[in-house]
Short mmCIF file of C-alpha atoms in Angstrom, two decimals:
data_model
loop_
_atom_site.label_atom_id
_atom_site.label_comp_id
_atom_site.label_asym_id
_atom_site.label_seq_id
_atom_site.Cartn_x
_atom_site.Cartn_y
_atom_site.Cartn_z
CA MET A 1 0.00 0.00 0.00
CA LYS A 2 1.13 3.58 -0.63
CA LYS A 3 -0.12 6.76 0.94
CA LEU A 4 -1.89 9.02 -1.54
CA SER A 5 -0.10 12.33 -1.79
CA PHE A 6 -2.16 14.78 -3.83
CA LEU A 7 -5.67 14.98 -5.16
CA SER A 8 -6.39 18.38 -6.62
CA LEU A 9 -4.41 20.58 -8.98
CA LEU A 10 -5.88 23.95 -8.02
CA LEU A 11 -5.22 27.33 -9.61
CA ILE A 12 -6.05 29.20 -6.38
CA ALA A 13 -4.49 29.88 -2.98
CA PHE A 14 -5.78 28.59 0.34
CA THR A 15 -4.02 30.99 2.69
CA GLY A 16 -6.06 33.07 5.09
CA CYS A 17 -9.24 30.94 5.10
CA GLN A 18 -11.37 31.25 8.22
CA ILE A 19 -13.89 28.47 8.98
CA GLU A 20 -16.80 29.01 11.37
CA GLU A 21 -18.04 26.05 13.38
CA LEU A 22 -21.68 25.00 13.09
CA GLU A 23 -23.83 25.71 16.13
CA THR A 24 -26.96 23.83 15.02
CA PRO A 25 -28.27 21.69 17.91
CA VAL A 26 -28.33 17.90 17.72
CA GLN A 27 -31.70 16.52 16.62
CA GLU A 28 -32.50 14.12 19.43
CA THR A 29 -35.09 11.94 17.66
CA ILE A 30 -35.98 11.28 14.04
CA PRO A 31 -38.90 8.96 13.16
CA GLU A 32 -37.84 5.86 11.25
CA ASN A 33 -38.47 5.87 7.49
CA GLU A 34 -38.40 9.69 7.48
CA MET A 35 -36.22 12.24 5.71
CA ALA A 36 -33.99 14.56 7.71
CA THR A 37 -31.81 17.64 7.33
CA TYR A 38 -28.11 17.17 8.05
CA TYR A 39 -25.97 20.20 8.92
CA VAL A 40 -22.52 19.58 7.49
CA GLY A 41 -19.57 21.57 8.78
CA ILE A 42 -15.84 21.13 9.07
CA ASP A 43 -13.15 21.04 11.74
CA SER A 44 -11.86 24.54 12.46
CA ASP A 45 -8.28 23.50 11.62
CA ILE A 46 -9.15 21.98 8.23
CA GLU A 47 -9.65 24.13 5.12
CA THR A 48 -11.90 22.22 2.74
CA ARG A 49 -15.11 22.88 0.91
CA THR A 50 -16.31 22.84 -2.66
CA SER A 51 -15.55 26.32 -4.04
CA LEU A 52 -13.90 29.60 -3.03
CA SER A 53 -15.25 33.10 -2.51
CA ASN A 54 -13.38 36.25 -3.58
CA GLU A 55 -12.17 36.59 0.01
CA GLY A 56 -10.61 33.12 -0.05
CA LYS A 57 -13.30 31.45 2.05
CA ILE A 58 -14.24 27.90 1.05
CA LEU A 59 -17.94 27.57 0.26
CA TRP A 60 -20.61 25.06 -0.68
CA SER A 61 -21.89 25.11 -4.26
CA GLU A 62 -25.22 24.45 -5.95
CA GLY A 63 -25.54 20.79 -6.91
CA ASP A 64 -23.29 19.47 -4.13
CA LYS A 65 -24.19 15.89 -3.26
CA MET A 66 -22.64 13.27 -0.97
CA ASN A 67 -22.93 9.64 0.06
CA VAL A 68 -24.50 8.73 3.39
CA PHE A 69 -24.07 5.16 4.67
CA PHE A 70 -26.69 3.70 6.99
CA GLY A 71 -26.24 -0.08 6.97
CA ILE A 72 -23.69 -2.83 6.52
CA ASN A 73 -25.79 -5.27 4.48
CA ASN A 74 -24.99 -4.87 0.78
CA ASN A 75 -23.38 -1.50 1.48
CA GLU A 76 -26.74 0.16 2.08
CA LYS A 77 -26.43 3.86 1.30
CA ASP A 78 -28.24 6.86 -0.10
CA ALA A 79 -27.53 10.42 -1.17
CA LEU A 80 -27.60 13.73 0.68
CA VAL A 81 -28.33 16.74 -1.54
CA LEU A 82 -27.51 20.38 -0.73
CA MET A 83 -30.77 22.18 0.05
CA GLY A 84 -29.45 25.31 1.72
CA GLY A 85 -26.26 27.27 2.21
CA ALA A 86 -24.96 27.46 -1.37
CA GLY A 87 -22.42 30.27 -1.53
CA THR A 88 -21.87 30.15 2.24
CA GLU A 89 -19.58 28.29 4.62
CA ASN A 90 -22.29 26.15 6.25
CA GLY A 91 -24.46 23.77 4.24
CA SER A 92 -27.64 21.86 5.03
CA PHE A 93 -28.19 18.58 3.19
CA TYR A 94 -31.46 16.68 2.81
CA GLY A 95 -31.67 12.90 2.84
CA PRO A 96 -32.96 9.77 4.58
CA TYR A 97 -32.69 9.08 8.29
CA ILE A 98 -29.89 6.60 8.97
CA ALA A 99 -31.77 3.84 10.85
CA THR A 100 -33.92 2.59 7.94
CA PRO A 101 -35.28 0.10 6.96
CA ASP A 102 -35.99 -2.69 9.48
CA ASP A 103 -34.04 -5.37 7.59
CA VAL A 104 -30.82 -3.34 7.58
CA GLU A 105 -28.35 -3.75 10.42
CA SER A 106 -27.71 -0.12 11.25
CA LEU A 107 -24.25 1.35 11.62
CA HIS A 108 -23.52 2.65 15.10
CA GLN A 109 -22.57 5.97 13.52
CA THR A 110 -23.45 8.06 10.49
CA VAL A 111 -20.79 8.09 7.75
CA ILE A 112 -20.84 10.67 4.96
CA VAL A 113 -18.42 11.07 2.05
CA TYR A 114 -18.23 13.98 -0.39
CA PRO A 115 -18.58 13.94 -3.37
CA TYR A 116 -21.30 11.44 -4.22
CA ASP A 117 -20.26 8.27 -6.06
CA GLU A 118 -22.76 5.50 -6.72
CA ASN A 119 -19.94 2.93 -6.77
CA MET A 120 -18.53 3.87 -3.37
CA THR A 121 -18.65 1.28 -0.56
CA CYS A 122 -18.23 1.53 3.22
CA THR A 123 -17.29 -1.45 5.41
CA PRO A 124 -17.15 -1.17 9.23
CA ASN A 125 -14.73 -3.05 11.44
CA GLU A 126 -16.00 -5.65 13.92
CA ASP A 127 -17.07 -3.17 16.61
CA LYS A 128 -18.34 -0.62 14.06
CA THR A 129 -16.10 2.22 15.21
CA GLU A 130 -13.84 2.41 12.15
CA TYR A 131 -14.91 2.41 8.52
CA SER A 132 -13.08 1.39 5.35
CA ILE A 133 -14.34 3.40 2.37
CA ALA A 134 -13.53 2.30 -1.18
CA MET A 135 -13.45 5.21 -3.61
CA THR A 136 -11.66 6.45 -6.73
CA VAL A 137 -9.54 9.59 -6.78
CA PRO A 138 -10.05 11.09 -10.27
CA SER A 139 -7.06 11.64 -12.51
CA VAL A 140 -8.96 14.21 -14.65
CA GLN A 141 -10.51 17.36 -13.14
CA GLN A 142 -12.34 20.34 -14.63
CA TYR A 143 -11.02 23.89 -14.23
CA ALA A 144 -13.31 26.42 -12.52
CA LYS A 145 -12.54 30.14 -12.58
CA GLY A 146 -11.13 31.38 -9.29
CA SER A 147 -11.90 28.09 -7.60
CA PHE A 148 -11.75 24.34 -8.21
CA GLY A 149 -14.08 21.97 -10.01
CA ASN A 150 -17.27 20.82 -8.29
CA GLY A 151 -16.54 17.60 -6.38
CA ALA A 152 -12.78 17.86 -6.84
CA TYR A 153 -11.95 18.07 -3.14
CA PRO A 154 -13.29 15.08 -1.16
CA MET A 155 -14.23 14.99 2.52
CA VAL A 156 -15.42 12.39 5.03
CA GLY A 157 -17.40 12.72 8.23
CA VAL A 158 -18.31 10.28 11.04
CA THR A 159 -20.75 11.14 13.82
CA LYS A 160 -20.57 10.03 17.45
CA ASN A 161 -23.92 8.23 17.05
CA THR A 162 -26.82 7.95 14.59
CA LYS A 163 -28.93 10.54 16.43
CA GLU A 164 -26.61 13.34 15.44
CA VAL A 165 -27.45 15.33 12.32
CA VAL A 166 -24.65 17.87 12.79
CA ILE A 167 -21.67 16.35 11.02
CA SER A 168 -18.09 17.61 11.04
CA THR A 169 -16.05 16.67 7.98
CA LYS A 170 -12.33 16.28 7.35
CA ASN A 171 -10.55 16.74 4.04
CA LEU A 172 -8.90 13.64 2.60
CA LEU A 173 -6.00 14.87 0.47
CA SER A 174 -3.88 17.85 -0.49
CA GLY A 175 -4.31 20.68 -2.96
CA MET A 176 -1.68 22.39 -5.05
CA ASN A 177 -1.56 26.05 -6.08
CA VAL A 178 -0.14 26.53 -9.61
CA LYS A 179 0.58 29.99 -10.99
CA ILE A 180 1.05 30.40 -14.75
CA LYS A 181 2.02 33.63 -16.50
CA GLY A 182 1.84 34.56 -20.18
CA ASP A 183 -0.65 35.49 -22.89
CA VAL A 184 -1.52 32.10 -24.36
CA SER A 185 -4.63 29.96 -23.97
CA ILE A 186 -4.40 26.80 -21.87
CA SER A 187 -6.21 23.62 -22.89
CA LYS A 188 -4.99 21.52 -19.98
CA ILE A 189 -2.38 21.28 -17.24
CA VAL A 190 -0.78 17.94 -16.40
CA LEU A 191 0.97 17.23 -13.11
CA THR A 192 3.24 14.16 -13.12
CA SER A 193 5.14 12.71 -10.19
CA ALA A 194 8.17 10.48 -10.44
CA ASP A 195 7.37 8.45 -7.32
CA LEU A 196 4.13 9.66 -5.66
CA ALA A 197 0.60 8.33 -6.11
CA LEU A 198 -1.68 11.12 -7.34
CA ALA A 199 -4.89 9.32 -8.33
CA GLY A 200 -6.60 5.97 -8.76
CA PRO A 201 -8.61 3.51 -6.65
CA ALA A 202 -8.15 4.37 -2.97
CA THR A 203 -9.14 3.18 0.50
CA VAL A 204 -10.06 5.68 3.20
CA VAL A 205 -10.08 4.56 6.84
CA ALA A 206 -12.26 6.93 8.88
CA ALA A 207 -13.35 7.04 12.53
CA TYR A 208 -15.10 9.53 14.78
CA GLY A 209 -12.72 12.18 16.12
CA LYS A 210 -9.72 10.93 14.13
CA ALA A 211 -7.96 12.10 10.98
CA PRO A 212 -8.76 9.85 7.98
CA VAL A 213 -5.99 7.76 6.42
CA VAL A 214 -5.89 7.38 2.62
CA THR A 215 -3.96 4.65 0.79
CA VAL A 216 -3.82 3.22 -2.72
CA GLU A 217 -2.46 -0.02 -4.11
CA GLU A 218 0.80 0.68 -5.91
CA SER A 219 -0.23 -1.63 -8.74
CA THR A 220 -3.27 0.55 -9.59
CA ALA A 221 -2.00 3.99 -8.56
CA LEU A 222 -1.66 6.74 -11.17
CA ASN A 223 1.16 9.29 -11.06
CA THR A 224 -0.60 11.90 -13.23
CA VAL A 225 -3.38 14.42 -12.58
CA GLU A 226 -4.87 16.41 -15.49
CA LEU A 227 -6.71 19.72 -15.11
CA VAL A 228 -8.88 20.35 -18.20
CA CYS A 229 -9.00 24.11 -18.87
CA ASP A 230 -10.87 24.26 -22.22
CA GLY A 231 -8.85 27.15 -23.65
CA VAL A 232 -8.58 29.47 -20.63
CA GLN A 233 -6.89 32.67 -21.81
CA LEU A 234 -3.99 34.03 -19.75
CA ASN A 235 -3.46 37.78 -19.47
#
């Protein structure tokens, strides 16, 4: 196994970002087979979201969607969709309550992963306190002006228990700031590493209150990340 080194090739800077913690109270009870609103925030010492404001703050974007895992049989999962907070630092996501349906052995905790991927799986350890998430780190990303492409910066969150709907997320990988000068148009930017894994199938081990660990198999790891710019004009 090899630790994954970089995910995003970003044409922006992350310095000076200030993250405010969510203060939404825990929802004590949610009826089974009901939908719920999840308030998704981030640790104050982690700088990760889905786009950037002009002031350098990291914000949620319209269309943001993430996986939520609620059972261990057949990797039972669903999707949480951003319903409020686009263009701000705190987002509210709408989706199913975790403890559904009756024939699913519920996880002891809620596990969310951004961005959404229908092929993603989540497997708990024996005591259901640590979760192994199988995902793919993309080798091709889309340029976004003054920001980074939607879904290009993944996060994971684990709650203390399934009653909590306030979820703190942690970023999974690193970003890179690339500055290019000139007067030409750019179709794409390719970052290649001689010995570091940049993309490919990955395993994320996540647990409540702990930093996630990301690894890839060396045999399937990719050493190239491509940022598609579609003729961005430099000036």
